[in-house]
Short mmCIF file of C-alpha atoms in Angstrom, two decimals:
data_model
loop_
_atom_site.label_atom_id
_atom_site.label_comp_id
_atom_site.label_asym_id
_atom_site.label_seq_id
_atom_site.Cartn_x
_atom_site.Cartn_y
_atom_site.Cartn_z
CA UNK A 285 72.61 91.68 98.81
CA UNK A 286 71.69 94.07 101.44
CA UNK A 287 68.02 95.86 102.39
CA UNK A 288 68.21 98.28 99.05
CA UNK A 289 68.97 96.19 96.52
CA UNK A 290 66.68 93.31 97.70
CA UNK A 291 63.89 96.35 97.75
CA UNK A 292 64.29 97.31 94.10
CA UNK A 293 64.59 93.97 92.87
CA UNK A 294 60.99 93.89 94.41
CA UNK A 295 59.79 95.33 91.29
CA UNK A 296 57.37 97.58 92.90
CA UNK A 297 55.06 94.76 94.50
CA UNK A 298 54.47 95.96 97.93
CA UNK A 299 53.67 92.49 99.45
CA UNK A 300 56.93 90.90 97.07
CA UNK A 301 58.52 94.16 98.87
CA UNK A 302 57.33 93.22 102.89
CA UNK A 303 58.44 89.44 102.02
CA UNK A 304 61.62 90.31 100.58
CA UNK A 305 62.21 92.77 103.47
CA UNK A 306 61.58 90.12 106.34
CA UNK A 307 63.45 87.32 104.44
CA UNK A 308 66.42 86.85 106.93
CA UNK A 309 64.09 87.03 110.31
CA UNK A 310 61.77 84.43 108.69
CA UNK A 311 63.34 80.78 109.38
CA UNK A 312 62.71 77.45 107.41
CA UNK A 313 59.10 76.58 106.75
CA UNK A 314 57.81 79.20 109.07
CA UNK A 315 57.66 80.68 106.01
CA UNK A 316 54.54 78.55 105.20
CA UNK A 317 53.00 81.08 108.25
CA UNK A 318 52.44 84.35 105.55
CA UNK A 319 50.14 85.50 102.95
CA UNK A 320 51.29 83.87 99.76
CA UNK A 321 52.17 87.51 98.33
CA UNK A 322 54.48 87.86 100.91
CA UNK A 323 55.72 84.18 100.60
CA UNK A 324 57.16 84.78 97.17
CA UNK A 325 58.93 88.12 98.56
CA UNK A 326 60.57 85.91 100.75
CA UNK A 327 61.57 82.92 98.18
CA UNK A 328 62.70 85.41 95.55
CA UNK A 329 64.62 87.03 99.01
CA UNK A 330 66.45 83.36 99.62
CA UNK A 331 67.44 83.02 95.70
CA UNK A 332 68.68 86.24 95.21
CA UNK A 333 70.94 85.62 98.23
CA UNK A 334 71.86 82.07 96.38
CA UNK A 335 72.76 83.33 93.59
CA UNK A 336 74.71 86.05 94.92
CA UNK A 337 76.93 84.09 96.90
CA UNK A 338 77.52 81.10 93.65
CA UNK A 339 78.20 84.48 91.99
CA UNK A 340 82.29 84.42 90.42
CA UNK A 341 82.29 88.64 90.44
CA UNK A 342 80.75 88.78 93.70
CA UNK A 343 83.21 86.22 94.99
CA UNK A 344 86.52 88.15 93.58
CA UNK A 345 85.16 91.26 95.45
CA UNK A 346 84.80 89.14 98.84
CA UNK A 347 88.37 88.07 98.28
CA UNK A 348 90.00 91.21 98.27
CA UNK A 349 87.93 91.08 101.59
CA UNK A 350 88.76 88.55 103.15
CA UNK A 351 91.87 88.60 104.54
CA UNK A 352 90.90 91.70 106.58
CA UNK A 353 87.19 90.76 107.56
CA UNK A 354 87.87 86.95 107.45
CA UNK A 355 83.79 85.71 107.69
CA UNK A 356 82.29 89.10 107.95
CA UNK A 357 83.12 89.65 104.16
CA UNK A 358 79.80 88.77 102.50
CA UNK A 359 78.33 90.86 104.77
CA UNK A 360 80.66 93.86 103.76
CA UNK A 361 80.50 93.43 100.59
CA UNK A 362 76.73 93.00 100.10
CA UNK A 363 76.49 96.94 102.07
CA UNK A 364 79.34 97.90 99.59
CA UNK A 365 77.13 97.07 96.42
CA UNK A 366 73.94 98.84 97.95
CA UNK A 367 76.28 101.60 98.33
CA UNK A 368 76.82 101.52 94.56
CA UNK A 369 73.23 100.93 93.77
CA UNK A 370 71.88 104.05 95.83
CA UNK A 371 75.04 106.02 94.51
CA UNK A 372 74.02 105.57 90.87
CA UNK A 373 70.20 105.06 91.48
CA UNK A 374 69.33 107.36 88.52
CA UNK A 375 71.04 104.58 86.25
CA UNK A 376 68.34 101.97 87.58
CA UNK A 377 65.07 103.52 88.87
CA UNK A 378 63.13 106.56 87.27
CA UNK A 379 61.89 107.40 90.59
CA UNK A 380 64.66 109.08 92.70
CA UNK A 381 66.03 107.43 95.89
CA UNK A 382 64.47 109.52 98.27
CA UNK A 383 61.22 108.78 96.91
CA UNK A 384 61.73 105.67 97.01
CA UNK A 385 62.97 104.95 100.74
CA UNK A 386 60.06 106.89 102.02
CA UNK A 387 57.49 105.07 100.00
CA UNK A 388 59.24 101.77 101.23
CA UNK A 389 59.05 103.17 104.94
CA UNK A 390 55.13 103.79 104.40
CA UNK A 391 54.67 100.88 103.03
CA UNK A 392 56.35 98.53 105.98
CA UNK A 393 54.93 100.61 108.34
CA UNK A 394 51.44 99.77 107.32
CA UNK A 395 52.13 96.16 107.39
CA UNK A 396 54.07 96.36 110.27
CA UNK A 397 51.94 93.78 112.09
CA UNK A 398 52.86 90.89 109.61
CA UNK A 399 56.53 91.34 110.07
CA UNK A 400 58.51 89.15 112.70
CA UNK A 401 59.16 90.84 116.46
CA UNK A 402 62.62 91.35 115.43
CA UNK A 403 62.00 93.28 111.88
CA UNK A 404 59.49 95.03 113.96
CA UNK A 405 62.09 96.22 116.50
CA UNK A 406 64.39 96.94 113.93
CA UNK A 407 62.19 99.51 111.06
CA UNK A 408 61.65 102.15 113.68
CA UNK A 409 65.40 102.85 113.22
CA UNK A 410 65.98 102.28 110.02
CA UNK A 411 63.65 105.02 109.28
CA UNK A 412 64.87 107.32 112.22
CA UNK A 413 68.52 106.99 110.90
CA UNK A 414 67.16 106.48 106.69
CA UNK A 415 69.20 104.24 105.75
CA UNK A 416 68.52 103.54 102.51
CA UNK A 417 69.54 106.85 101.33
CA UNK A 418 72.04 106.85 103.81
CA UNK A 419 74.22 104.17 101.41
CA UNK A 420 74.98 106.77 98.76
CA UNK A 421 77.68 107.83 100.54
CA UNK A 422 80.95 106.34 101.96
CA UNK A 423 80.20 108.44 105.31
CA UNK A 424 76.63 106.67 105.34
CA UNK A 425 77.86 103.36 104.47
CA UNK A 426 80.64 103.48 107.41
CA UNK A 427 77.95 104.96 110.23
CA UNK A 428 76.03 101.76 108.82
CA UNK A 429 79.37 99.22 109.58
CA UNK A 430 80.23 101.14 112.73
CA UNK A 431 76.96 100.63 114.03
CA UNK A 432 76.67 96.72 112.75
CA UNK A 433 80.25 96.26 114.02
CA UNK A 434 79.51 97.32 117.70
CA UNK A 435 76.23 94.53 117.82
CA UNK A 436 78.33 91.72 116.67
CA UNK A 437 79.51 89.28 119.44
CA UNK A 438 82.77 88.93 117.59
CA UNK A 439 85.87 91.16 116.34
CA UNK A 440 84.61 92.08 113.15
CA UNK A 441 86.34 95.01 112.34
CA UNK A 442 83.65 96.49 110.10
CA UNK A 443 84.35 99.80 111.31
CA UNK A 444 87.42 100.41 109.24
CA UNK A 445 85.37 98.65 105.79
CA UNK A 446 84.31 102.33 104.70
CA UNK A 447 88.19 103.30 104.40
CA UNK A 448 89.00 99.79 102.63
CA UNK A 449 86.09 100.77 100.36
CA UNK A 450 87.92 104.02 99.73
CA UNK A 451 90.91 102.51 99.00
CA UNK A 452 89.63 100.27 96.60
CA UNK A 453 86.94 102.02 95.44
CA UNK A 454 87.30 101.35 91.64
CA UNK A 455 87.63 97.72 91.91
CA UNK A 456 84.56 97.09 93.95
CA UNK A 457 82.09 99.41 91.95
CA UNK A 458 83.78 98.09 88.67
CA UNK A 459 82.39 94.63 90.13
CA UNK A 460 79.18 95.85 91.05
CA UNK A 461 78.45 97.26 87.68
CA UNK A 462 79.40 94.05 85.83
CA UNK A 463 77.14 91.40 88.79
CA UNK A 464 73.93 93.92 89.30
CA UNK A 465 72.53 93.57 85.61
CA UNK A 466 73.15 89.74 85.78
CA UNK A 467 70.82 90.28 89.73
CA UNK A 468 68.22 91.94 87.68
CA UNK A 469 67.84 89.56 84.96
CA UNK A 470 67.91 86.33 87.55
CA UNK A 471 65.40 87.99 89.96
CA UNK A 472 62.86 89.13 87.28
CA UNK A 473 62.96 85.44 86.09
CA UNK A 474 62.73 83.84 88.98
CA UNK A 475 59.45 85.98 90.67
CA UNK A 476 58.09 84.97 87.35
CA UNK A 477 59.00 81.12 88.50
CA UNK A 478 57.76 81.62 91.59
CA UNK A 479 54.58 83.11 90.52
CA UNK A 480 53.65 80.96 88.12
CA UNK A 481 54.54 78.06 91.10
CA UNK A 482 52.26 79.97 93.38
CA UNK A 483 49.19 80.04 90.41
CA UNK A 484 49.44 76.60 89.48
CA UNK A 485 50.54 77.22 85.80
#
């Protein structure tokens, strides 16, 4: 999953939120170098990825992918499902979107000094450009490829993903609906796991 859904699945815990957030810039047991809050943001960060990716929905959608984006599928489709998630935010969150991304840009901005040099380089443009509200549209979600397809050392082709999306449109948000609910259940268990881990029960 991509930056909003691994956000809201933060279950408004700010330091769950900043661990989650940093998750892919943190590697192996540096890990063992933050706060414990912000340790379990970053566990429940690395099994919501596992699960997503062992996930049979999630893998039909990154078939249909595939043969277009080759390896650069996961990748497509996790910004296609945050597309569907900030699209039908109302459906998930009583707080609307917009609140939401600008609490979550307050909040990393005030622990901005716990974050790894390349999160840090990266939040002062995620909040110039807003990107998390920027996903509930298809015109958002293809700046957002565009832009991730010119920083990629490879062809990736990413910038023609928001017309594929178009295309299929039905197909991947039917998906979507049917995987998120199963996310929500999995992560709420498993920060419960990884609390209880963290408090010796």
């Amino acid at each position: 999953m991509n930056f909003l859904a691994h956000l809201y699945l933060s279950f408004d815990d700010d330091a769950i939120m900043i661990g989650n957030f940093i998750a892919d810039h943190v590697k192996g047991k540096t890990v063992n170098d933050f706060s414990d809050s912000i340790q379990k943001g970053i566990r429940l960060h690395r099994a919501i990825d596992a699960f997503t990716d062992s996930h049979s929905v999630v893998e039909e959608t990154r078939i249909r992918l595939r043969p277009e984006f080759r390896k650069y599928a996961p990748v497509i489709s996790d910004i296609f499902y945050d597309h569907f998630l900030a699209a039908a935010w109302n459906d998930f969150s009583q707080t609307s979107l917009d609140q939401f991304a600008a609490s979550f840009y307050s909040i990393a901005n005030r622990h901005l000094h716990e974050m790894p040099q390349r999160t840090q380089k990266m939040l002062p443009v995620m909040v110039q450009h807003d990107w998390l509200t920027s996903y509930r549209t298809i015109e958002g979600i293809g700046a957002v490829l565009t832009g991730m397809s010119r920083r990629t050392a490879f062809e990736s082709r990413m910038e023609y993903a928001a017309a594929e999306l178009t295309k299929n449109y039905d197909s991947y948000k039917k998906e979507f609906r049917v995987f998120f609910p199963e996310l929500i259940t999995f992560a709420k268990n498993k920060l419960e796991e990884i609390t209880s881990a963290y408090s010796g029960e």
